[in-house]
Amino acid sequence: MSLIVELPRTWVSGIERRLTTATSQTQSPFTGTMEVQDWGGEWWEYDITFAAQSGPLARSVSAALTALGSGRGLLLFADPSILTKSLTQPITLVTPIAGGNVVQTQGWPHGLPAVASGDFISIGAGRDTRLHQIAFDATADINGFATLTIFPAIRTSLPANTRLEVNQPHVLLRPTGAVPTRIERAARHRFTLSAREAI
């Protein structure tokens, strides 16, 4: 069973995040038009740069990243570029869902904007954590219900009342290779991590 590591957001100095899709393109030799095959797979990929560290903290970061191995371990990552919220009530699914990009949710403050285009949520916990981005603004109705359009699409069955994490969404990542440690003068350690969503 692989280890799940969680590192403080404050250790991150820079990130590159991208949504990768399982599509292929073929150009017609007769017309020059592009034919696109969409196989439905979508996942997040990250390149993370950690702030330079030294002393015991550098060794601690090194140990945590070493524990990830070359894809053996998992990183539960709270992306520091995602703004945190402070909702006190839980947000949950209204009805079961078997997949797709549209979810019915409940628990939002009545009649107020629920989420804005570009916001993030995560669904699930531990090894089942999945990160999703909001495609369009959504406002809660008088009963606190809001319909969200999200990417990537949900690809598993989720029961009603499944909780959504809106205050501090996470993504579960698996390194795509060994995590290098660059050691500079004065024993300053620099770390970079390339990873993809662990699905």
CSV table of C-alpha atoms in Angstrom, one decimal, residues 56-184:
chain,number,residue,atom,x,y,z
A,56,PRO,CA,16.6,20.4,9.7
A,57,LEU,CA,13.7,21.7,7.7
A,58,ALA,CA,15.5,20.9,4.4
A,59,ARG,CA,16.2,17.4,5.6
A,60,SER,CA,12.5,17.0,6.6
A,61,VAL,CA,11.3,18.1,3.2
A,62,SER,CA,13.8,15.8,1.5
A,63,ALA,CA,12.6,12.9,3.6
A,64,ALA,CA,9.0,13.6,2.8
A,65,LEU,CA,9.7,13.8,-1.0
A,66,THR,CA,12.0,10.8,-0.9
A,67,ALA,CA,9.1,8.8,0.7
A,68,LEU,CA,7.1,9.5,-2.5
A,69,GLY,CA,9.6,7.5,-4.5
A,70,SER,CA,9.2,7.5,-8.3
A,71,GLY,CA,5.4,7.1,-8.2
A,72,ARG,CA,5.2,4.7,-5.3
A,73,GLY,CA,3.8,7.3,-2.8
A,74,LEU,CA,1.0,9.8,-3.1
A,75,LEU,CA,0.9,13.5,-2.3
A,76,LEU,CA,-2.3,15.1,-0.9
A,77,PHE,CA,-1.8,18.6,-2.1
A,78,ALA,CA,-3.6,21.8,-1.1
A,79,ASP,CA,-2.7,24.1,-4.0
A,80,PRO,CA,-1.8,27.5,-2.6
A,81,SER,CA,-3.0,29.3,-5.7
A,82,ILE,CA,-6.6,28.2,-4.9
A,83,LEU,CA,-8.3,30.8,-2.6
A,84,THR,CA,-9.6,29.4,0.6
A,85,LYS,CA,-13.2,30.0,1.7
A,86,SER,CA,-14.8,30.0,5.1
A,87,LEU,CA,-18.2,28.4,4.8
A,88,THR,CA,-19.3,27.0,8.1
A,89,GLN,CA,-22.1,24.7,6.8
A,90,PRO,CA,-21.3,21.5,4.8
A,91,ILE,CA,-22.0,21.5,1.0
A,92,THR,CA,-23.3,18.1,-0.3
A,93,LEU,CA,-24.7,16.5,-3.4
A,94,VAL,CA,-28.5,16.6,-3.6
A,95,THR,CA,-28.9,13.5,-5.6
A,96,PRO,CA,-26.7,10.5,-6.6
A,97,ILE,CA,-24.5,10.9,-9.6
A,98,ALA,CA,-23.1,8.3,-11.9
A,99,GLY,CA,-20.7,10.6,-13.8
A,100,GLY,CA,-20.7,13.8,-15.8
A,101,ASN,CA,-19.9,17.5,-15.5
A,102,VAL,CA,-23.1,18.8,-13.9
A,103,VAL,CA,-23.8,18.3,-10.2
A,104,GLN,CA,-26.8,19.4,-8.0
A,105,THR,CA,-25.6,20.7,-4.6
A,106,GLN,CA,-27.1,21.9,-1.4
A,107,GLY,CA,-26.1,23.8,1.7
A,108,TRP,CA,-25.1,27.1,0.2
A,109,PRO,CA,-26.1,30.5,1.8
A,110,HIS,CA,-29.6,31.3,0.5
A,111,GLY,CA,-29.8,33.4,-2.6
A,112,LEU,CA,-26.1,34.3,-2.7
A,113,PRO,CA,-23.4,33.5,-5.2
A,114,ALA,CA,-22.2,30.0,-4.4
A,115,VAL,CA,-19.2,29.7,-6.7
A,116,ALA,CA,-17.5,31.7,-9.4
A,117,SER,CA,-16.0,30.6,-12.7
A,118,GLY,CA,-12.5,29.4,-12.0
A,119,ASP,CA,-13.1,28.4,-8.4
A,120,PHE,CA,-12.2,24.9,-7.2
A,121,ILE,CA,-13.8,22.1,-5.2
A,122,SER,CA,-12.7,18.7,-4.2
A,123,ILE,CA,-14.8,15.6,-3.7
A,124,GLY,CA,-13.8,12.6,-1.6
A,125,ALA,CA,-11.1,12.0,1.0
A,126,GLY,CA,-7.7,10.2,1.2
A,127,ARG,CA,-7.2,8.0,-1.9
A,128,ASP,CA,-10.6,9.0,-3.3
A,129,THR,CA,-9.8,12.8,-3.5
A,130,ARG,CA,-10.5,14.4,-6.8
A,131,LEU,CA,-10.0,18.1,-7.7
A,132,HIS,CA,-12.6,19.9,-9.9
A,133,GLN,CA,-12.7,23.4,-11.3
A,134,ILE,CA,-15.9,25.4,-11.7
A,135,ALA,CA,-16.8,26.3,-15.3
A,136,PHE,CA,-19.5,28.9,-14.7
A,137,ASP,CA,-20.8,31.2,-12.0
A,138,ALA,CA,-23.5,29.7,-9.8
A,139,THR,CA,-25.9,31.3,-7.4
A,140,ALA,CA,-27.8,29.4,-4.7
A,141,ASP,CA,-31.6,29.5,-4.8
A,142,ILE,CA,-33.8,30.4,-1.9
A,143,ASN,CA,-33.4,26.8,-0.6
A,144,GLY,CA,-29.6,26.8,-0.8
A,145,PHE,CA,-29.5,24.6,-3.9
A,146,ALA,CA,-27.0,25.3,-6.7
A,147,THR,CA,-26.2,23.6,-10.0
A,148,LEU,CA,-22.4,23.4,-10.7
A,149,THR,CA,-20.7,22.7,-14.0
A,150,ILE,CA,-17.2,21.2,-13.2
A,151,PHE,CA,-14.1,19.9,-15.0
A,152,PRO,CA,-12.8,17.3,-15.1
A,153,ALA,CA,-15.9,15.2,-15.3
A,154,ILE,CA,-16.9,12.9,-12.4
A,155,ARG,CA,-16.2,9.3,-13.6
A,156,THR,CA,-17.5,7.3,-10.6
A,157,SER,CA,-20.8,6.8,-8.9
A,158,LEU,CA,-21.3,9.1,-5.9
A,159,PRO,CA,-24.3,8.8,-3.5
A,160,ALA,CA,-26.5,11.6,-2.4
A,161,ASN,CA,-25.2,13.7,0.5
A,162,THR,CA,-21.5,13.2,-0.6
A,163,ARG,CA,-19.6,16.1,0.9
A,164,LEU,CA,-17.8,18.6,-1.3
A,165,GLU,CA,-14.7,20.4,0.1
A,166,VAL,CA,-15.0,24.1,-0.8
A,167,ASN,CA,-13.0,25.7,1.9
A,168,GLN,CA,-9.6,24.1,1.1
A,169,PRO,CA,-9.8,21.8,-1.9
A,170,HIS,CA,-7.1,19.1,-2.3
A,171,VAL,CA,-5.7,17.1,-5.2
A,172,LEU,CA,-4.2,13.7,-4.9
A,173,LEU,CA,-0.9,13.5,-6.9
A,174,ARG,CA,1.5,10.7,-7.9
A,175,PRO,CA,5.0,11.7,-8.9
A,176,THR,CA,5.8,11.0,-12.5
A,177,GLY,CA,9.5,10.4,-11.7
A,178,ALA,CA,12.1,10.7,-9.0
A,179,VAL,CA,12.0,13.9,-7.0
A,180,PRO,CA,15.4,15.7,-7.4
A,181,THR,CA,17.1,17.6,-4.7
A,182,ARG,CA,19.5,20.4,-5.8
A,183,ILE,CA,21.9,21.4,-3.0
A,184,GLU,CA,23.5,24.8,-3.4
